[in-house]
């Protein structure tokens, strides 16, 4: 990678070291504090893992974890089924729609989740009318939330292959569209699909705004609810989610290592510029 | 348009329909609902009215807007400056190192997926029974958590910088990486000092990206909800929390109508900032190749 390498004067070395330590303290100390706080025994003193065992033994929290994991899986599946064929089709057969699809995919960056949830009430009256009252109906709106992230990840992969040639070769050998997409194109954009899936999982597990204001008990909603009476358990669950997200993105950056050196995904595993926290 | 072209267009559009339907129902319709309802009154027939927009200029709503702008502006400036420094530290370390990967991954998590967890991180650090609070109490006898500042604007500013700095790193590192070593070598071989290179070459090249990123940080903080909602459970000092109380309070009739106006206010602010951001990004894209 082209780096503006600044070496030489020993004074810079000292400044750099001091800055690294300062940033390290600011960012790592709260994480350490979470680990410390969640293992403290407030009554008897000393250490306890009670807060961490609560993650599986507390019924409400465990249910919420299951729901959030299911939501993550459903969102990834729906996102891939909807987005991948659309993006391939737009590049191969309907180039006139490419600008529009990109615009729509990136639109959620400009429209905050909070705005969506305010306008969502009428839509959800219909959704619950047809599909019933279940937290899993959040899948649809989560697909929209992850669109910008998933679009950029898949778009980077699609740009790196000669899709026209691959598709023509497959089609001229007699493959239908489904075979062409599933058995020829998808294996070639595997890294992009993996990135899109990982980032979508992280987004769904961290989502609070829409779930809480629609009244569904997902993991994050439950963390806040428990926090009012049992701080350590909430802190333990929060730290678990952060560490899980960190592990996902770190694995992703190792898996996609060395693919385009100048590619955005190499420095920014999510390939994203912004999300509303 | 000839019939054959038209039928081809239709055939080309059909596979796009599932995607278009999801975006239409779950993104476009909610947004349009917000905009339309912001201009209606609270009656059953919902006649056109400016009452809800007018409520945006009530003292409470204006105070929330001012605090939101103060919070977003201050954390955008702090985040942009410190994030640029951290970005420079990261870029000037070897690109393949594990440390660098770990730092970037951590930044992504904190910037984009933290939300509620960040509120609890600071409750565990400087909250009433926080780890740092107890240490300081034992060592110096001060009560760090006194006066509940963590739940006020000061606390929000501290917690927001915890995701604004990482976000700055993520959006600014590509621009820093675009600064080519050859440009510095050219400047140095023409006799420029490090300071001259920094002032005459690096700063002018990076200025649009820096300002653009700062705008992005502003929009991000302005629209952020989860962290503030988890930290401040009552009262509504900033716009997102005012929207929460308008949505959830069933006591005051017509409050949920006010949420539409507030959401429209948020769309307008964020959209204006994002348009400015896109203009600046386009300027950066000229040399970032």
XYZ file of C-alpha atoms in Angstrom:
566
model
C 0.000 0.000 0.000
C 1.229 3.462 -0.775
C 1.950 4.985 2.564
C 3.042 8.489 3.425
C 5.896 7.063 5.436
C 7.277 9.443 7.975
C 10.448 8.244 9.542
C 13.685 9.851 10.580
C 13.805 12.436 13.306
C 13.781 10.664 16.715
C 11.415 13.311 18.066
C 8.684 12.022 15.722
C 9.252 8.554 17.127
C 8.588 9.765 20.664
C 5.511 11.729 19.628
C 4.156 8.706 17.785
C 4.696 6.452 20.784
C 2.981 8.918 23.132
C 0.037 9.259 20.726
C -0.337 5.481 20.338
C -0.439 5.085 24.113
C -2.961 7.910 24.522
C -5.316 6.550 21.845
C -4.811 3.034 23.154
C -5.837 4.076 26.655
C -8.870 6.025 25.463
C -10.187 3.175 23.322
C -9.129 0.095 25.270
C -9.738 1.252 28.835
C -13.566 1.320 28.516
C -13.405 -2.200 27.065
C -11.241 -3.339 29.961
C -13.631 -1.589 32.346
C -16.518 -3.574 30.845
C -14.698 -6.841 31.480
C -13.829 -5.760 35.037
C -17.295 -4.393 35.803
C -19.110 -7.480 34.490
C -17.055 -9.905 36.570
C -17.203 -7.971 39.842
C -19.124 -9.424 42.741
C -20.921 -6.413 44.158
C -22.256 -8.193 47.245
C -19.515 -10.520 48.476
C -16.578 -8.812 46.789
C -14.084 -10.636 44.595
C -14.916 -12.066 41.170
C -17.933 -13.862 39.785
C -19.040 -15.022 36.353
C -22.712 -14.681 37.271
C -23.315 -11.874 34.734
C -21.822 -13.963 31.940
C -23.759 -17.109 32.801
C -26.902 -14.958 32.802
C -26.468 -14.625 29.026
C -27.746 -18.189 28.651
C -29.618 -18.787 31.915
C -31.732 -15.611 31.929
C -34.769 -16.624 29.905
C -35.715 -13.224 28.483
C -32.134 -12.448 27.502
C -31.570 -15.883 25.984
C -34.792 -15.578 23.956
C -33.670 -12.173 22.719
C -30.267 -13.559 21.688
C -31.980 -16.339 19.728
C -34.297 -13.847 18.033
C -31.423 -11.560 17.078
C -29.390 -14.467 15.665
C -32.422 -15.660 13.666
C -32.987 -12.123 12.426
C -29.347 -11.922 11.349
C -29.617 -15.201 9.445
C -32.924 -14.245 7.771
C -31.617 -10.797 6.855
C -28.472 -12.215 5.266
C -30.498 -14.767 3.293
C -33.082 -12.233 2.117
C -30.405 -9.652 1.284
C -28.461 -12.143 -0.855
C -31.562 -13.463 -2.627
C -32.763 -9.956 -3.437
C -29.523 -8.094 -4.078
C -27.156 -10.509 -5.847
C -29.412 -11.419 -8.813
C -30.460 -7.769 -9.136
C -26.887 -6.492 -9.269
C -25.837 -9.191 -11.759
C -28.885 -8.586 -13.949
C -28.314 -4.841 -13.953
C -24.731 -5.263 -15.114
C -25.503 -7.867 -17.778
C -28.900 -7.045 -19.225
C -30.221 -3.743 -17.919
C -27.319 -1.270 -17.715
C -29.798 1.594 -17.976
C -31.016 0.778 -14.452
C -27.568 0.605 -12.828
C -27.476 4.207 -11.659
C -30.937 3.904 -10.160
C -30.110 0.679 -8.288
C -26.942 2.216 -6.881
C -28.817 5.337 -5.799
C -31.516 3.294 -4.065
C -28.950 1.070 -2.350
C -27.027 4.029 -0.940
C -30.162 5.988 -0.020
C -30.388 4.534 3.531
C -27.142 6.404 4.291
C -29.022 9.672 3.908
C -32.277 8.609 5.534
C -31.616 7.794 9.206
C -33.134 4.645 10.714
C -34.970 6.905 13.136
C -36.821 8.558 10.236
C -37.699 5.190 8.722
C -39.186 3.953 11.977
C -41.327 7.095 12.345
C -42.844 6.513 8.903
C -43.057 2.754 9.249
C -46.174 2.429 11.379
C -48.681 2.139 8.530
C -46.488 -0.237 6.570
C -46.176 -2.497 9.598
C -49.925 -2.542 10.140
C -50.072 -4.348 6.796
C -47.039 -6.541 7.463
C -48.409 -7.785 10.790
C -51.823 -8.225 9.174
C -50.357 -10.618 6.582
C -47.520 -12.244 8.520
C -48.538 -11.979 12.148
C -46.964 -10.220 15.102
C -43.403 -11.509 15.205
C -40.033 -9.836 15.745
C -38.859 -11.723 12.684
C -40.900 -9.383 10.462
C -38.123 -6.874 11.152
C -36.170 -8.824 8.510
C -37.659 -6.698 5.713
C -36.653 -3.343 7.108
C -33.244 -4.728 8.145
C -32.637 -5.747 4.532
C -33.038 -2.075 3.639
C -30.705 -1.020 6.467
C -27.877 -3.293 5.287
C -28.263 -2.385 1.573
C -25.490 0.262 1.436
C -22.995 -2.012 3.193
C -23.873 -5.070 1.137
C -24.012 -3.131 -2.132
C -20.476 -1.793 -1.794
C -19.031 -5.158 -0.799
C -20.687 -7.039 -3.679
C -20.055 -4.209 -6.162
C -16.306 -4.339 -5.437
C -16.273 -8.070 -6.173
C -18.368 -7.762 -9.332
C -16.055 -5.059 -10.687
C -13.058 -7.347 -10.337
C -14.323 -10.111 -12.647
C -15.113 -10.149 -16.362
C -18.740 -11.023 -15.861
C -19.847 -10.468 -19.457
C -17.442 -13.112 -20.763
C -18.204 -15.588 -18.000
C -21.938 -15.239 -18.510
C -21.706 -15.532 -22.291
C -19.522 -18.616 -22.001
C -21.951 -20.258 -19.582
C -25.000 -19.292 -21.649
C -23.479 -20.492 -24.940
C -22.766 -23.860 -23.304
C -26.476 -24.134 -22.596
C -26.774 -22.948 -18.987
C -29.950 -21.173 -17.968
C -29.884 -17.931 -16.005
C -30.240 -19.659 -12.651
C -27.321 -22.007 -13.382
C -25.219 -19.155 -14.727
C -25.719 -17.078 -11.606
C -25.481 -19.833 -8.997
C -22.754 -22.043 -10.448
C -20.641 -19.649 -12.522
C -20.920 -16.095 -11.212
C -21.528 -16.559 -7.488
C -18.378 -18.683 -6.935
C -16.389 -15.866 -8.527
C -17.722 -13.129 -6.264
C -17.469 -15.202 -3.092
C -15.331 -12.641 -1.180
C -17.883 -9.898 -1.807
C -20.753 -12.119 -0.697
C -18.854 -13.087 2.441
C -18.156 -9.432 3.299
C -21.765 -8.484 2.686
C -22.969 -11.328 4.925
C -20.551 -10.595 7.793
C -21.305 -6.886 7.822
C -25.040 -7.538 7.690
C -24.750 -9.843 10.707
C -22.894 -7.130 12.623
C -25.489 -4.499 11.690
C -28.461 -6.646 12.697
C -26.936 -7.725 16.017
C -26.208 -4.079 16.866
C -29.509 -2.585 15.721
C -31.513 -0.891 18.450
C -33.361 2.083 16.968
C -35.993 0.327 14.877
C -36.472 -2.687 17.141
C -36.995 -0.634 20.300
C -39.341 1.929 18.751
C -41.393 -0.839 17.099
C -41.618 -2.645 20.437
C -39.811 -5.892 19.567
C -37.579 -7.661 22.094
C -34.298 -8.092 20.261
C -30.935 -8.495 21.955
C -30.117 -4.776 22.109
C -33.585 -3.874 23.391
C -33.243 -6.514 26.101
C -29.757 -5.251 27.044
C -31.186 -1.789 27.720
C -34.179 -3.208 29.603
C -31.976 -5.356 31.857
C -29.574 -2.468 32.403
C -32.160 -0.724 34.555
C -31.955 -3.448 37.230
C -28.873 -5.559 36.521
C -25.948 -3.486 35.226
C -23.284 -6.215 35.123
C -25.380 -8.504 32.899
C -26.043 -5.692 30.414
C -22.371 -4.794 30.374
C -21.434 -8.447 29.819
C -23.876 -8.751 26.910
C -22.653 -5.455 25.416
C -19.031 -6.560 25.609
C -19.931 -9.927 24.084
C -21.607 -8.212 21.114
C -18.650 -5.843 20.592
C -16.125 -8.698 20.748
C -18.228 -10.817 18.389
C -18.409 -7.953 15.867
C -14.685 -7.335 16.227
C -13.922 -11.016 15.610
C -16.203 -11.077 12.537
C -14.521 -8.065 10.947
C -11.005 -9.206 11.842
C -11.606 -12.620 10.263
C -13.044 -10.840 7.242
C -9.969 -8.636 6.844
C -7.730 -11.720 7.068
C -9.818 -13.681 4.563
C -9.811 -10.872 1.998
C -6.122 -10.151 2.590
C -4.007 -9.425 -0.425
C -6.880 -9.136 -2.867
C -6.727 -5.653 -4.402
C -4.021 -3.787 -2.548
C -5.633 -0.438 -3.268
C -9.120 -1.797 -2.774
C -11.239 -0.048 -0.220
C -12.185 -3.340 1.406
C -8.597 -4.012 2.424
C -8.402 -1.025 4.715
C -12.032 -0.855 5.613
C -13.402 -4.337 6.027
C -16.939 -3.091 5.861
C -16.340 -0.993 2.761
C -18.637 1.558 4.238
C -18.428 5.153 5.159
C -21.199 5.656 7.536
C -23.926 4.141 9.499
C -26.220 5.670 12.003
C -25.229 4.392 15.373
C -41.110 3.649 -28.651
C -41.590 0.594 -30.952
C -43.484 -2.324 -29.434
C -40.480 -4.678 -29.582
C -38.281 -2.227 -27.642
C -41.024 -1.727 -25.122
C -41.527 -5.435 -24.530
C -37.778 -5.881 -24.163
C -37.728 -3.112 -21.565
C -40.496 -4.853 -19.670
C -38.659 -8.175 -19.787
C -35.492 -6.466 -18.566
C -37.358 -4.814 -15.700
C -39.157 -7.889 -14.376
C -36.154 -9.405 -12.527
C -35.652 -6.071 -10.760
C -39.140 -6.084 -9.264
C -38.426 -7.899 -5.945
C -35.634 -5.442 -5.169
C -37.701 -2.428 -6.186
C -40.675 -3.646 -4.153
C -38.646 -4.024 -0.936
C -37.024 -0.614 -1.336
C -40.343 1.003 -2.200
C -42.289 -0.478 0.710
C -39.679 -0.257 3.445
C -37.717 2.857 2.487
C -39.566 5.110 0.056
C -43.046 4.788 1.538
C -41.913 5.459 5.149
C -39.971 8.522 3.995
C -42.887 9.856 1.968
C -45.211 9.135 4.909
C -43.007 11.296 7.138
C -42.882 14.173 4.666
C -46.615 14.140 3.894
C -47.721 13.786 7.504
C -45.489 16.620 8.631
C -47.829 18.913 6.694
C -51.114 17.584 8.077
C -53.111 18.539 11.133
C -54.130 16.207 13.949
C -57.754 15.826 12.832
C -59.129 12.484 11.664
C -59.249 13.613 8.017
C -55.691 14.978 8.206
C -56.218 18.236 6.337
C -53.184 20.141 5.088
C -51.778 22.317 7.831
C -48.565 23.895 9.018
C -49.347 23.284 12.694
C -46.839 20.443 13.124
C -44.107 22.393 11.313
C -44.948 25.369 13.499
C -44.418 23.220 16.595
C -40.795 22.826 15.506
C -40.316 26.463 16.517
C -41.588 25.981 20.047
C -38.960 26.715 22.743
C -38.566 23.028 23.676
C -38.031 21.914 20.075
C -35.623 24.767 19.319
C -33.641 24.014 22.472
C -33.349 20.350 21.450
C -32.225 21.395 17.962
C -29.603 23.750 19.400
C -28.263 21.023 21.696
C -28.225 18.517 18.849
C -26.261 20.925 16.656
C -23.864 21.664 19.526
C -23.368 17.950 20.212
C -22.927 17.031 16.534
C -20.711 20.038 15.774
C -18.379 19.624 18.739
C -18.000 15.850 18.324
C -17.500 16.298 14.547
C -14.624 18.730 15.159
C -13.040 16.683 17.968
C -13.568 13.457 16.025
C -12.197 14.868 12.766
C -9.002 16.272 14.322
C -8.190 13.310 16.581
C -9.345 10.810 13.951
C -7.037 12.383 11.357
C -4.123 12.068 13.795
C -4.956 8.427 14.526
C -5.380 7.810 10.784
C -1.900 9.218 10.179
C -0.483 6.918 12.873
C -2.166 3.922 11.226
C -1.155 4.786 7.661
C 2.488 5.274 8.594
C 2.679 1.802 10.156
C 3.293 -1.237 7.890
C 0.119 -2.057 5.974
C 0.307 -5.813 6.425
C 0.786 -5.817 10.160
C -1.692 -7.594 12.391
C -1.826 -4.539 14.658
C -3.090 -2.439 11.790
C -5.773 -4.966 10.854
C -6.886 -5.194 14.465
C -7.028 -1.391 14.844
C -9.069 -0.959 11.659
C -11.460 -3.760 12.617
C -11.925 -2.258 16.076
C -12.585 1.147 14.500
C -15.252 -0.386 12.228
C -17.005 -2.027 15.136
C -16.982 1.072 17.337
C -17.913 3.462 14.529
C -20.698 1.493 12.954
C -22.105 -1.231 15.137
C -21.535 -0.003 18.692
C -24.767 1.767 19.538
C -26.111 0.648 22.886
C -22.885 -1.131 23.849
C -20.947 2.154 23.897
C -23.318 3.627 26.464
C -22.686 0.634 28.717
C -18.936 0.887 28.114
C -18.940 4.335 29.660
C -21.349 3.380 32.434
C -18.859 0.660 33.374
C -15.983 3.160 33.234
C -17.170 6.452 34.732
C -20.675 5.565 35.888
C -21.744 5.495 39.537
C -19.920 2.183 40.217
C -17.584 2.503 37.222
C -14.102 1.042 37.342
C -12.339 4.388 36.880
C -14.737 6.050 39.329
C -13.814 3.561 42.059
C -10.079 3.801 41.345
C -10.120 7.586 41.534
C -12.240 7.471 44.662
C -9.771 5.166 46.396
C -6.658 6.964 45.202
C -7.694 10.622 45.375
C -11.030 10.679 47.139
C -12.826 12.445 44.282
C -16.202 11.286 43.073
C -15.944 11.236 39.268
C -19.592 10.335 38.794
C -20.878 13.181 40.947
C -23.651 15.385 39.569
C -24.551 12.800 36.920
C -22.675 14.638 34.158
C -22.483 11.379 32.173
C -26.226 11.663 31.474
C -26.008 15.290 30.357
C -24.699 16.909 27.199
C -21.097 16.685 28.466
C -21.454 12.937 28.877
C -22.989 12.559 25.426
C -20.073 14.493 23.905
C -17.581 12.130 25.581
C -19.438 8.976 24.517
C -20.002 10.261 20.966
C -16.275 10.925 20.449
C -15.822 7.226 21.176
C -17.542 6.415 17.863
C -16.741 9.623 15.955
C -12.940 9.217 16.092
C -13.093 5.650 14.681
C -15.511 6.775 11.965
C -13.064 9.520 10.973
C -10.292 6.921 10.763
C -12.378 4.777 8.425
C -13.343 7.556 6.021
C -10.056 9.472 6.161
C -7.505 6.638 5.860
C -8.213 6.116 2.113
C -7.420 9.805 1.502
C -4.208 9.543 3.530
C -3.246 6.440 1.567
C -3.834 8.376 -1.645
C -1.009 10.761 -0.754
C 1.758 9.288 -2.871
C 5.300 8.914 -1.612
C 6.493 10.321 -4.952
C 4.858 13.682 -4.194
C 6.769 13.966 -0.956
C 9.975 12.852 -2.666
C 9.424 15.407 -5.422
C 8.872 18.164 -2.864
C 11.908 17.143 -0.813
C 14.155 16.873 -3.877
C 13.109 20.398 -4.821
C 14.371 21.539 -1.425
C 11.184 21.616 0.655
C 11.419 21.023 4.381
C 9.027 18.584 6.070
C 6.966 21.473 7.349
C 6.823 23.067 3.880
C 5.743 19.750 2.343
C 3.054 19.419 4.981
C 1.770 22.985 4.543
C 2.126 23.402 0.769
C 1.304 19.894 -0.475
C -0.382 17.630 2.066
C -2.794 20.113 3.650
C -4.216 21.547 0.383
C -4.606 18.017 -1.029
C -6.280 16.657 2.075
C -8.430 19.692 2.915
C -11.521 18.669 0.869
C -11.406 15.114 2.226
C -10.964 16.418 5.767
C -13.875 18.852 5.537
C -16.039 16.249 3.808
C -15.323 13.705 6.519
C -16.104 16.270 9.213
C -19.499 16.876 7.570
C -20.135 13.141 7.483
C -19.341 12.977 11.200
C -21.785 15.798 11.840
C -24.590 13.982 10.004
C -23.718 10.738 11.759
C -23.919 12.308 15.216
C -27.061 14.259 14.380
C -28.943 11.115 13.343
C -27.492 8.806 16.021
C -30.105 7.436 18.374
C -29.122 4.191 20.114
C -26.234 5.445 22.255
C -28.115 8.491 23.526
C -31.311 6.509 24.118
C -29.490 3.889 26.175
C -27.665 6.519 28.227
C -30.453 9.050 28.834
C -33.566 7.216 29.900
C -35.714 10.223 30.786
C -35.948 13.715 29.418
C -35.217 14.629 25.834
C -32.345 17.071 25.515
C -31.613 16.327 21.823
C -33.743 15.906 18.691
C -33.559 12.069 18.417
C -34.717 11.726 22.034
C -37.473 14.265 21.450
C -38.652 12.043 18.594
C -38.645 9.111 21.013
C -40.796 10.894 23.542
C -43.165 12.108 20.797
C -43.499 8.533 19.497
C -43.910 6.792 22.818
C -45.887 9.256 24.904
C -49.540 8.403 24.813
C -50.445 11.046 27.340
C -50.421 14.066 25.104
C -52.723 13.562 22.152
C -51.215 14.612 18.834
C -47.664 14.075 20.040
C -47.088 11.285 17.533
C -48.004 13.775 14.821
C -45.196 15.977 16.087
C -42.749 13.082 15.506
C -43.353 13.454 11.748
C -42.299 17.095 11.819
C -39.214 16.303 13.891
C -38.289 13.462 11.535
C -38.660 15.848 8.591
C -36.357 18.293 10.356
C -33.827 15.478 10.676
C -34.143 14.559 6.976
C -33.558 18.182 5.969
C -30.470 18.651 8.168
C -28.894 15.310 7.249
C -29.673 15.666 3.525
C -28.197 19.188 3.379
C -25.019 17.998 5.085
C -24.774 14.929 2.839
C -25.127 17.026 -0.339
C -22.234 19.213 0.811
C -20.308 16.036 1.640
C -20.850 14.622 -1.856
C -19.601 17.835 -3.460
C -16.416 17.697 -1.395
C -15.923 13.982 -2.097
C -16.145 14.631 -5.822
C -13.350 17.184 -5.488
C -11.231 14.631 -3.629
C -11.970 11.917 -6.203
C -10.119 13.960 -8.839
C -6.735 13.014 -7.421
C -7.652 9.992 -5.304
C -7.040 7.402 -8.003
